[in-house]
Short mmCIF file of C-alpha atoms and ligand atoms in Angstrom, two decimals:
data_model
loop_
_atom_site.label_atom_id
_atom_site.label_comp_id
_atom_site.label_asym_id
_atom_site.label_seq_id
_atom_site.Cartn_x
_atom_site.Cartn_y
_atom_site.Cartn_z
CA MET A 29 -77.36 -60.08 33.27
CA PRO A 30 -74.35 -62.36 32.82
CA LEU A 31 -70.98 -60.59 32.83
CA ARG A 32 -69.55 -59.44 29.54
CA LEU A 33 -65.81 -59.71 29.06
CA SER A 34 -63.13 -58.14 26.91
CA VAL A 35 -59.65 -59.38 26.17
CA ILE A 36 -57.02 -56.79 25.21
CA GLY A 37 -54.23 -58.23 23.06
CA THR A 38 -54.83 -61.32 20.95
CA GLY A 39 -51.47 -63.08 20.84
CA TYR A 40 -50.92 -66.63 22.16
CA LEU A 41 -52.30 -65.68 25.55
CA GLY A 42 -55.12 -63.30 24.60
CA ALA A 43 -56.58 -65.24 21.68
CA THR A 44 -56.66 -68.36 23.82
CA HIS A 45 -58.16 -66.55 26.80
CA ALA A 46 -60.85 -64.89 24.68
CA ALA A 47 -61.89 -68.16 23.01
CA CYS A 48 -61.85 -70.08 26.31
CA MET A 49 -63.88 -67.47 28.21
CA ALA A 50 -66.49 -67.65 25.43
CA GLU A 51 -66.34 -71.44 25.76
CA LEU A 52 -67.30 -70.98 29.43
CA GLY A 53 -70.48 -69.26 28.18
CA PHE A 54 -69.60 -65.56 28.41
CA GLU A 55 -70.02 -62.97 25.70
CA VAL A 56 -66.48 -61.90 24.88
CA ILE A 57 -64.93 -59.24 22.69
CA GLY A 58 -61.23 -59.37 21.76
CA LEU A 59 -59.23 -56.27 20.86
CA ASP A 60 -55.90 -55.92 19.14
CA VAL A 61 -54.15 -52.92 17.63
CA ASP A 62 -53.16 -55.08 14.62
CA PRO A 63 -56.11 -55.00 12.16
CA ALA A 64 -54.74 -58.00 10.20
CA LYS A 65 -54.80 -60.17 13.33
CA ILE A 66 -58.35 -59.05 14.13
CA GLU A 67 -59.50 -59.81 10.60
CA THR A 68 -58.03 -63.32 10.75
CA LEU A 69 -59.56 -64.06 14.18
CA ALA A 70 -62.95 -62.62 13.22
CA ALA A 71 -62.94 -64.98 10.23
CA GLY A 72 -62.53 -67.87 12.70
CA ARG A 73 -58.86 -68.53 11.97
CA VAL A 74 -56.06 -68.64 14.57
CA PRO A 75 -53.05 -66.62 13.33
CA PHE A 76 -50.59 -69.09 14.95
CA TYR A 77 -50.44 -72.83 15.62
CA GLU A 78 -52.03 -73.99 18.87
CA PRO A 79 -53.61 -77.45 18.93
CA GLY A 80 -57.40 -77.38 19.42
CA LEU A 81 -57.72 -73.60 19.56
CA ASP A 82 -59.16 -73.22 16.06
CA GLU A 83 -62.19 -75.38 16.93
CA VAL A 84 -62.91 -73.47 20.15
CA LEU A 85 -62.56 -70.15 18.32
CA ALA A 86 -64.77 -71.10 15.37
CA ARG A 87 -67.42 -72.70 17.60
CA ASN A 88 -67.80 -69.61 19.77
CA ILE A 89 -67.83 -67.13 16.89
CA GLU A 90 -70.52 -69.28 15.28
CA ALA A 91 -72.52 -69.26 18.54
CA GLY A 92 -72.39 -65.45 18.58
CA ARG A 93 -70.50 -65.30 21.88
CA LEU A 94 -67.14 -64.16 20.52
CA SER A 95 -66.27 -61.13 18.38
CA PHE A 96 -63.22 -59.01 17.64
CA THR A 97 -62.55 -55.33 17.16
CA THR A 98 -59.85 -52.67 16.98
CA SER A 99 -62.07 -50.08 18.69
CA TRP A 100 -61.30 -49.14 22.31
CA GLU A 101 -64.58 -47.33 22.50
CA GLU A 102 -66.53 -50.46 21.56
CA VAL A 103 -64.66 -52.55 24.12
CA GLY A 104 -65.19 -49.99 26.88
CA ARG A 105 -68.90 -49.82 26.18
CA PHE A 106 -69.33 -53.58 25.88
CA ALA A 107 -67.60 -55.21 28.84
CA ASP A 108 -67.75 -55.33 32.63
CA VAL A 109 -64.42 -57.14 33.02
CA HIS A 110 -61.38 -56.44 30.81
CA PHE A 111 -58.45 -58.87 30.68
CA VAL A 112 -55.13 -57.33 29.67
CA CYS A 113 -53.16 -59.97 27.78
CA VAL A 114 -50.58 -57.91 25.86
CA GLY A 115 -46.92 -58.85 25.51
CA THR A 116 -44.10 -57.83 27.84
CA PRO A 117 -41.05 -58.72 25.73
CA GLN A 118 -37.45 -58.16 26.78
CA THR A 119 -36.37 -54.56 26.17
CA ALA A 120 -33.91 -54.33 23.28
CA GLY A 121 -30.40 -54.04 24.71
CA ALA A 122 -31.49 -54.55 28.34
CA GLN A 123 -32.66 -57.27 30.70
CA LYS A 124 -35.88 -55.66 31.88
CA ALA A 125 -39.35 -56.07 30.41
CA ASP A 126 -40.64 -53.62 27.83
CA MET A 127 -43.86 -52.43 29.47
CA SER A 128 -45.03 -50.11 26.71
CA GLN A 129 -47.88 -52.41 25.60
CA VAL A 130 -49.27 -52.79 29.14
CA PHE A 131 -49.23 -49.08 29.95
CA GLY A 132 -50.25 -48.15 26.40
CA SER A 133 -53.31 -50.38 26.45
CA VAL A 134 -54.49 -49.25 29.90
CA ASP A 135 -54.01 -45.61 28.82
CA ALA A 136 -56.07 -46.24 25.69
CA LEU A 137 -58.79 -48.16 27.51
CA ALA A 138 -59.19 -45.92 30.60
CA PRO A 139 -61.30 -43.11 29.12
CA HIS A 140 -63.77 -45.63 27.65
CA LEU A 141 -64.36 -47.72 30.76
CA ARG A 142 -67.83 -47.81 32.30
CA GLU A 143 -68.36 -46.98 35.93
CA GLY A 144 -67.37 -49.92 38.11
CA ALA A 145 -65.52 -51.82 35.37
CA LEU A 146 -62.79 -54.24 36.45
CA VAL A 147 -59.44 -54.32 34.63
CA VAL A 148 -57.64 -57.63 35.15
CA GLY A 149 -53.97 -57.92 34.26
CA LYS A 150 -52.85 -61.32 32.97
CA SER A 151 -49.54 -60.39 31.34
CA THR A 152 -46.30 -61.30 33.14
CA VAL A 153 -45.08 -58.04 34.65
CA PRO A 154 -42.53 -56.62 37.08
CA VAL A 155 -43.85 -56.56 40.63
CA GLY A 156 -45.40 -53.16 41.33
CA THR A 157 -47.15 -52.83 37.98
CA ALA A 158 -50.70 -53.34 39.29
CA ALA A 159 -50.24 -50.60 41.88
CA ALA A 160 -48.88 -48.24 39.21
CA LEU A 161 -51.84 -48.97 36.92
CA GLU A 162 -54.24 -48.44 39.81
CA GLY A 163 -52.82 -44.93 40.17
CA ILE A 164 -53.30 -44.22 36.47
CA LEU A 165 -56.89 -45.51 36.47
CA ALA A 166 -57.76 -43.44 39.54
CA LYS A 167 -56.86 -40.33 37.54
CA THR A 168 -58.16 -41.21 34.08
CA ALA A 169 -61.06 -43.67 34.42
CA ALA A 170 -64.66 -43.46 35.58
CA ASP A 171 -65.64 -43.86 39.24
CA GLY A 172 -65.38 -47.27 40.78
CA VAL A 173 -63.02 -48.70 38.16
CA GLU A 174 -60.75 -51.24 39.83
CA ILE A 175 -57.76 -53.34 38.90
CA ALA A 176 -56.87 -56.94 39.77
CA TRP A 177 -53.96 -59.20 38.83
CA ASN A 178 -54.62 -62.73 37.61
CA PRO A 179 -51.40 -64.26 36.21
CA GLU A 180 -51.63 -66.84 33.47
CA PHE A 181 -49.66 -70.08 33.60
CA LEU A 182 -50.57 -71.62 30.25
CA ARG A 183 -48.05 -73.55 28.21
CA GLU A 184 -47.98 -73.23 24.46
CA GLY A 185 -49.15 -76.45 22.90
CA PHE A 186 -51.55 -77.04 25.84
CA ALA A 187 -53.03 -73.55 25.98
CA VAL A 188 -56.71 -74.50 25.74
CA GLN A 189 -56.44 -77.28 28.30
CA ASP A 190 -54.37 -75.10 30.66
CA THR A 191 -56.89 -72.22 30.44
CA LEU A 192 -60.03 -74.29 30.94
CA HIS A 193 -58.51 -76.70 33.48
CA PRO A 194 -55.64 -74.85 35.18
CA ASP A 195 -53.64 -76.21 38.16
CA ARG A 196 -54.70 -73.14 40.13
CA LEU A 197 -56.18 -69.66 39.79
CA VAL A 198 -54.37 -66.79 41.45
CA VAL A 199 -56.02 -63.41 41.86
CA GLY A 200 -54.43 -60.34 43.40
CA VAL A 201 -57.20 -58.00 44.48
CA ARG A 202 -57.77 -54.87 46.50
CA SER A 203 -61.49 -55.35 47.26
CA GLN A 204 -64.09 -57.99 47.96
CA ARG A 205 -66.00 -56.80 44.90
CA SER A 206 -63.07 -57.57 42.57
CA GLU A 207 -62.71 -61.00 44.16
CA ASP A 208 -66.43 -61.67 43.73
CA LEU A 209 -66.35 -60.63 40.05
CA LEU A 210 -63.43 -62.95 39.37
CA ARG A 211 -65.13 -65.78 41.24
CA GLU A 212 -68.12 -65.24 38.95
CA VAL A 213 -65.96 -65.31 35.81
CA TYR A 214 -64.18 -68.50 36.86
CA ALA A 215 -67.18 -70.17 38.51
CA PRO A 216 -67.21 -73.20 36.15
CA VAL A 217 -63.47 -73.71 36.67
CA ILE A 218 -63.68 -73.31 40.44
CA ALA A 219 -66.58 -75.80 40.45
CA GLU A 220 -64.13 -78.42 39.12
CA GLY A 221 -62.18 -78.09 42.36
CA VAL A 222 -59.39 -75.88 40.97
CA PRO A 223 -57.73 -74.01 43.87
CA PHE A 224 -58.58 -70.28 43.90
CA ILE A 225 -55.91 -68.30 45.70
CA VAL A 226 -56.64 -64.72 46.70
CA THR A 227 -53.66 -62.46 47.37
CA ASP A 228 -52.57 -58.84 47.29
CA PHE A 229 -51.17 -57.28 44.11
CA PRO A 230 -47.42 -57.85 44.60
CA THR A 231 -47.88 -61.48 45.63
CA ALA A 232 -49.98 -62.27 42.55
CA GLU A 233 -47.41 -60.61 40.29
CA LEU A 234 -44.56 -62.46 41.96
CA VAL A 235 -46.27 -65.87 41.86
CA LYS A 236 -45.88 -65.90 38.10
CA VAL A 237 -42.21 -64.96 37.95
CA ALA A 238 -41.43 -67.24 40.89
CA ALA A 239 -43.09 -70.18 39.11
CA ASN A 240 -41.22 -69.53 35.87
CA SER A 241 -37.94 -69.03 37.74
CA PHE A 242 -38.43 -72.35 39.50
CA LEU A 243 -39.15 -74.13 36.22
CA ALA A 244 -36.14 -72.55 34.53
CA THR A 245 -33.98 -73.50 37.51
CA LYS A 246 -35.18 -77.10 37.36
CA ILE A 247 -34.21 -77.36 33.69
CA SER A 248 -30.84 -75.71 34.26
CA PHE A 249 -30.21 -77.94 37.26
CA ILE A 250 -30.53 -81.06 35.15
CA ASN A 251 -28.50 -79.46 32.37
CA ALA A 252 -25.76 -78.66 34.89
CA MET A 253 -25.84 -82.34 35.84
CA ALA A 254 -25.53 -83.11 32.11
CA GLU A 255 -22.31 -81.10 32.02
CA VAL A 256 -20.95 -83.10 34.95
CA CYS A 257 -22.10 -86.34 33.32
CA GLU A 258 -20.21 -85.37 30.17
CA ALA A 259 -17.05 -84.80 32.22
CA ALA A 260 -17.48 -88.04 34.17
CA GLY A 261 -18.76 -90.35 31.42
CA ALA A 262 -22.18 -90.76 33.09
CA ASP A 263 -25.69 -90.73 31.62
CA VAL A 264 -27.91 -87.79 32.59
CA THR A 265 -31.12 -89.42 31.34
CA GLN A 266 -30.68 -92.29 33.80
CA LEU A 267 -29.67 -89.86 36.52
CA ALA A 268 -32.82 -87.77 35.91
CA GLN A 269 -35.02 -90.84 35.96
CA ALA A 270 -33.47 -92.04 39.20
CA ILE A 271 -33.73 -88.74 41.09
CA GLY A 272 -37.20 -88.08 39.66
CA TYR A 273 -38.69 -91.08 41.48
CA ASP A 274 -38.30 -89.08 44.69
CA PRO A 275 -41.67 -87.32 44.80
CA ARG A 276 -40.03 -84.29 46.41
CA ILE A 277 -38.03 -83.89 43.19
CA GLY A 278 -40.51 -85.28 40.64
CA ASN A 279 -39.66 -86.33 37.11
CA ARG A 280 -41.46 -83.59 35.19
CA PHE A 281 -39.46 -80.73 33.71
CA LEU A 282 -36.30 -82.72 34.21
CA ALA A 283 -35.46 -83.41 30.57
CA ALA A 284 -31.81 -82.55 29.91
CA GLY A 285 -30.92 -81.25 26.48
CA LEU A 286 -30.68 -78.01 24.60
CA GLY A 287 -32.44 -76.14 27.38
CA PHE A 288 -35.28 -73.67 27.58
CA GLY A 289 -36.29 -71.02 25.06
CA GLY A 290 -39.52 -69.40 23.96
CA GLY A 291 -41.24 -66.13 24.67
CA CYS A 292 -41.50 -66.66 28.43
CA LEU A 293 -38.86 -68.39 30.53
CA PRO A 294 -35.70 -66.64 29.22
CA LYS A 295 -37.12 -63.11 29.25
CA ASP A 296 -39.04 -63.65 32.49
CA ILE A 297 -35.99 -64.63 34.53
CA ARG A 298 -34.04 -61.68 33.09
CA ALA A 299 -36.85 -59.23 33.83
CA PHE A 300 -37.09 -60.67 37.35
CA MET A 301 -33.38 -60.08 37.96
CA ALA A 302 -33.73 -56.52 36.66
CA ARG A 303 -36.75 -55.79 38.86
CA ALA A 304 -35.24 -57.40 41.95
CA GLY A 305 -32.20 -55.17 41.36
CA GLU A 306 -34.40 -52.07 41.33
CA LEU A 307 -35.90 -53.22 44.63
CA GLY A 308 -32.47 -53.80 46.18
CA ALA A 309 -33.05 -57.57 46.27
CA ASP A 310 -30.61 -58.52 43.51
CA GLU A 311 -28.62 -60.93 45.68
CA ALA A 312 -31.76 -62.97 46.30
CA VAL A 313 -32.05 -63.89 42.64
CA ALA A 314 -28.38 -63.77 41.64
CA PHE A 315 -28.57 -67.53 41.06
CA LEU A 316 -30.83 -66.85 38.06
CA ARG A 317 -27.78 -65.49 36.23
CA GLU A 318 -26.24 -68.92 36.59
CA VAL A 319 -29.50 -70.55 35.48
CA ASP A 320 -29.45 -68.36 32.35
CA GLN A 321 -25.78 -69.10 31.68
CA ILE A 322 -26.09 -72.86 32.11
CA ASN A 323 -28.99 -72.70 29.69
CA LEU A 324 -27.08 -70.74 27.04
CA ARG A 325 -23.98 -72.95 27.47
CA ARG A 326 -25.99 -75.94 26.21
CA ARG A 327 -26.42 -74.18 22.88
CA ALA A 328 -22.71 -73.41 22.62
CA HIS A 329 -21.89 -76.97 23.64
CA THR A 330 -24.12 -78.38 20.90
CA VAL A 331 -22.31 -76.25 18.31
CA ASP A 332 -18.94 -77.49 19.68
CA LEU A 333 -20.13 -81.08 19.58
CA ALA A 334 -21.24 -80.67 15.96
CA ARG A 335 -17.84 -79.25 15.04
CA GLU A 336 -16.15 -82.18 16.78
CA VAL A 337 -18.34 -84.76 15.00
CA LEU A 338 -17.44 -83.13 11.68
CA GLY A 339 -13.71 -83.40 12.46
CA GLY A 340 -13.13 -79.84 13.64
CA GLU A 341 -14.36 -77.72 10.72
CA PHE A 342 -17.72 -76.29 9.69
CA LEU A 343 -16.70 -74.67 6.42
CA ASP A 344 -18.78 -76.08 3.53
CA ARG A 345 -20.03 -78.98 5.63
CA ARG A 346 -23.67 -79.92 5.07
CA ILE A 347 -25.80 -80.09 8.24
CA THR A 348 -29.53 -80.71 8.66
CA VAL A 349 -31.19 -79.26 11.76
CA LEU A 350 -34.45 -80.92 12.77
CA GLY A 351 -36.67 -78.40 14.52
CA ALA A 352 -36.92 -74.61 14.38
CA THR A 353 -39.49 -73.99 17.13
CA PHE A 354 -38.58 -73.62 20.81
CA LYS A 355 -40.58 -76.75 21.61
CA PRO A 356 -42.85 -79.23 19.79
CA GLU A 357 -46.56 -78.53 19.14
CA SER A 358 -45.95 -74.84 18.63
CA ASP A 359 -44.96 -72.64 15.69
CA ASP A 360 -43.21 -70.20 18.03
CA VAL A 361 -39.53 -69.61 17.25
CA ARG A 362 -38.92 -66.88 19.83
CA ASP A 363 -35.52 -67.53 21.45
CA SER A 364 -35.54 -71.04 20.00
CA PRO A 365 -32.48 -73.01 21.12
CA SER A 366 -32.59 -75.17 17.99
CA LEU A 367 -32.75 -72.24 15.58
CA ASP A 368 -30.00 -70.50 17.54
CA VAL A 369 -27.73 -73.52 17.05
CA ALA A 370 -28.61 -73.68 13.33
CA VAL A 371 -27.76 -70.00 12.85
CA ALA A 372 -24.50 -70.30 14.83
CA MET A 373 -23.33 -73.23 12.68
CA SER A 374 -24.32 -71.37 9.52
CA ASN A 375 -22.43 -68.28 10.67
CA ALA A 376 -19.41 -70.51 11.27
CA GLY A 377 -19.44 -71.56 7.63
CA ALA A 378 -21.62 -74.67 7.51
CA THR A 379 -24.32 -75.21 4.88
CA VAL A 380 -27.34 -75.67 7.12
CA VAL A 381 -30.82 -76.81 6.08
CA VAL A 382 -33.57 -76.42 8.69
CA HIS A 383 -36.71 -78.54 8.82
CA ASP A 384 -39.74 -78.04 11.05
CA PRO A 385 -43.36 -79.23 10.79
CA LYS A 386 -44.92 -75.89 11.80
CA GLY A 387 -42.31 -73.22 12.41
CA LEU A 388 -40.61 -72.52 9.08
CA ALA A 389 -42.65 -69.44 8.13
CA ASN A 390 -41.87 -67.79 11.46
CA ALA A 391 -38.22 -68.86 11.29
CA GLU A 392 -37.89 -67.34 7.82
CA ARG A 393 -39.26 -64.03 9.06
CA VAL A 394 -36.57 -63.83 11.75
CA TYR A 395 -33.67 -65.34 9.79
CA PRO A 396 -34.44 -64.86 6.08
CA HIS A 397 -30.89 -65.82 5.05
CA MET A 398 -31.16 -69.40 6.36
CA THR A 399 -32.20 -72.34 4.15
CA TYR A 400 -35.51 -74.01 5.03
CA GLU A 401 -36.96 -77.24 3.64
CA PRO A 402 -40.49 -78.34 4.51
CA ASP A 403 -40.04 -81.88 3.17
CA LEU A 404 -38.20 -83.99 5.74
CA MET A 405 -36.60 -86.42 3.30
CA LYS A 406 -35.42 -83.59 1.04
CA ALA A 407 -34.05 -81.79 4.11
CA LEU A 408 -32.02 -84.88 5.05
CA ALA A 409 -30.67 -85.50 1.53
CA GLY A 410 -26.93 -84.97 1.38
CA ALA A 411 -26.52 -84.26 5.10
CA GLU A 412 -23.17 -85.09 6.68
CA LEU A 413 -24.64 -84.45 10.13
CA VAL A 414 -28.20 -84.37 11.49
CA VAL A 415 -28.88 -82.32 14.64
CA LEU A 416 -32.20 -82.91 16.41
CA GLY A 417 -32.96 -79.63 18.19
CA THR A 418 -36.72 -79.85 18.85
CA GLU A 419 -38.31 -83.16 19.81
CA TRP A 420 -41.29 -83.21 17.42
CA ARG A 421 -43.05 -86.57 17.38
CA GLU A 422 -42.22 -87.15 13.72
CA TYR A 423 -38.51 -87.01 14.56
CA ARG A 424 -38.87 -89.28 17.58
CA GLU A 425 -40.68 -91.80 15.39
CA LEU A 426 -38.11 -91.81 12.57
CA ASP A 427 -36.87 -95.27 11.67
CA PRO A 428 -33.11 -94.79 11.34
CA ALA A 429 -32.78 -97.99 9.30
CA THR A 430 -34.95 -96.67 6.49
CA LEU A 431 -33.36 -93.24 6.17
CA ASP A 432 -31.13 -92.86 3.16
CA GLY A 433 -29.72 -90.19 0.91
CA MET A 434 -27.51 -88.65 3.61
CA ALA A 435 -23.82 -88.18 2.81
CA ASP A 436 -22.93 -89.55 6.24
CA LYS A 437 -24.78 -91.09 9.18
CA HIS A 438 -23.96 -88.78 12.07
CA VAL A 439 -26.71 -87.67 14.44
CA ILE A 440 -26.62 -85.37 17.47
CA ASP A 441 -29.70 -85.84 19.61
CA ALA A 442 -29.76 -82.49 21.43
CA ARG A 443 -33.05 -83.33 23.18
CA ASN A 444 -32.33 -86.91 24.28
CA ALA A 445 -35.40 -87.89 22.29
CA LEU A 446 -34.08 -90.82 20.25
CA ASP A 447 -33.18 -94.39 21.20
CA PRO A 448 -29.37 -94.54 21.03
CA ASP A 449 -29.23 -98.35 20.58
CA ARG A 450 -31.65 -98.29 17.70
CA TRP A 451 -29.75 -95.54 15.87
CA ARG A 452 -26.37 -97.12 16.50
CA LYS A 453 -27.62 -100.53 15.34
CA ALA A 454 -28.82 -98.86 12.11
CA GLY A 455 -25.26 -97.73 11.45
CA TRP A 456 -25.41 -94.18 12.77
CA SER A 457 -22.84 -92.51 14.99
CA TYR A 458 -25.09 -91.21 17.78
CA ARG A 459 -24.11 -88.39 20.13
CA ALA A 460 -26.29 -86.72 22.73
CA LEU A 461 -26.01 -84.13 25.49
CA GLY A 462 -25.05 -85.47 28.91
CA ARG A 463 -24.66 -89.07 27.73
CA PRO A 464 -21.58 -91.16 27.13
CA THR A 465 -20.16 -91.64 23.66
CA ALA A 466 -20.58 -95.35 22.83
C1 UDX B 8 -43.74 -71.66 30.16
C2 UDX B 8 -44.36 -72.17 31.47
O1 UDX B 8 -44.32 -73.60 31.49
C3 UDX B 8 -45.79 -71.68 31.61
O2 UDX B 8 -46.33 -72.10 32.84
C4 UDX B 8 -45.78 -70.16 31.52
O3 UDX B 8 -47.09 -69.67 31.56
C5 UDX B 8 -45.11 -69.70 30.24
O4 UDX B 8 -43.81 -70.25 30.13
P1 UDX B 8 -43.93 -72.37 27.58
O5 UDX B 8 -42.99 -71.23 27.29
O6 UDX B 8 -45.13 -72.57 26.71
O7 UDX B 8 -44.48 -72.24 29.08
O8 UDX B 8 -43.06 -73.70 27.46
P2 UDX B 8 -42.60 -74.88 28.42
O9 UDX B 8 -43.37 -76.08 28.12
O10 UDX B 8 -42.53 -74.43 29.82
O11 UDX B 8 -41.12 -75.12 27.88
C6 UDX B 8 -40.15 -74.07 27.95
C7 UDX B 8 -38.82 -74.51 27.38
O12 UDX B 8 -38.19 -75.41 28.25
C8 UDX B 8 -38.90 -75.22 26.02
O13 UDX B 8 -37.87 -74.70 25.19
C9 UDX B 8 -38.65 -76.67 26.37
O14 UDX B 8 -38.04 -77.36 25.31
C10 UDX B 8 -37.72 -76.54 27.56
N1 UDX B 8 -37.76 -77.70 28.47
C11 UDX B 8 -38.91 -78.01 29.13
C12 UDX B 8 -36.62 -78.45 28.69
O15 UDX B 8 -35.55 -78.17 28.11
N2 UDX B 8 -36.66 -79.50 29.57
C13 UDX B 8 -37.79 -79.85 30.23
O16 UDX B 8 -37.75 -80.79 30.99
C14 UDX B 8 -38.95 -79.08 29.99
#
C-alpha cells in the first residue's frame, strides 16, 4: 500500500505542500481549523496568490488524490505520515515565536493517530520544539508514534517549484524507521539528485533559522553598503555587481533597496534571537539585532528621502506608492516594507494612493484607512511623487516617456528596479537608495 499523507494547516506552506505531495502521486488530505479556507481549497481554488499552484491543486483534486477536511478524526484515521505546516508568527509585543498553533495542532491530532504514525514538523520553530512534541506524543498518542523535523525552505512566488525541486531536503529524525518513511515520501525528489541530509532534531530545526538568518544578513550587508554609498556618493548597484562576481560572495540576494519583509525573515531572526537568549547563547546572534535595524532603517530613510524630494513637508502632498506586497509575485503584505513606507507617509500628513497588482485586498484588511487604486494610470494621476516600493514587472516595464497626468515628475526607486538614465531622459527627477543623485 502506498503511504497516505496528511497536511495540517493550509496556509502558503501547507496548501502548497499538500498539492505538491499529491502531485508526486500520494493520496493526501489537508486539514485546517478555518472552514472557509477548507471550502475554498476543496472547490479547487487557492485562497491566496501563488503562481502555478491553482493548476496543481485542481489537477490533483480532479484525480481524486487530494481532499480537505476540518476533522482531526478523519485525518488521524486516513494518514500514515502527517506534516505539520501551521504558522509560527511573532508573539504580539515580544520577539519570540507564538507556538500556540504548533502545540495546539499536535494536541488535537495526538489522540486520533494510528499506531506507528509519523508526525513531521515543517513549520519554522525554536530549537527544542521537536523534543518537546516528542514528549507530548509519548504521553497522548498511540504506541510507536514518532516525530521528525523536515524544515521547509520554499519562497513565496516559487513555492511549487521549490517544493517539487528543492535545493536540499533536511530531515531531523530519531530512528531509522522515520528516515526510511521520509525517504519513501520524497523518493521522486531524491531520484532527481536532490541532497537528502539526515540530522538530529536540534540540527534540523536550526538549519532553517540559520539559513534565513544568513539570507537576512546578506540583504542587510548590502543595504549597509548602500548607506555608506549614500554618504560617499557611490553606487551600490555597481558595488553589488562587482563583489558578486566573486563566487564566494555570489550575486544572488544582493539587491540593495527597501530591504526584507514578509512572513518569514523578519520574525524568524527575532525568534532566533529570543531562543538563543533562552539558551544562554544571545551573544552569538547579537549581530542579528544590527541586521534587523539596518533593515528597518531603509524604510525610515525612504520616508526621509520622500520628504526631501517634496521640499521638506508631507502635509497635503499627493504621493503614489507602487507596490503593497513584500515582494513581487505574491499577494502577501505581512511586514511589507513598501506598505510600511506608504502608511508612515500617510501618518505624516501626505495623501497617499497605493497600487498593487495582487495585494490590495490584503492591504485593505490590514490598513483599511489607506487609499487603494487598482488601476495603475488612475493611481498615478495627480501624483507629485511616485515611490516604487515593490519591483513588480509591470512597474519595471513602465515607459516613463508615455506616463502623463502626474502633477510632478519625481520618482523614488526604492528597489533599484528602474533604469535611471531612461527616467531622467524622460524628464523625471530620479532618486534611488544607495545611488548618487544625478
Ligand atoms: C524566505 C526564504 O527565502 C525562504 O527560503 C524561506 O523558506 C522563507 O523566507 P520569502 O519570505 O518567500 O522566503 O521571500 P524572499 O524571496 O526570501 O524575500 C524576502 C524579502 O527580502 C523580500 O521582501 C525581498 O524583497 C527582500 N530581498 C530579497 C531584498 O531586499 N534583496 C534581495 O536581494 C533579495
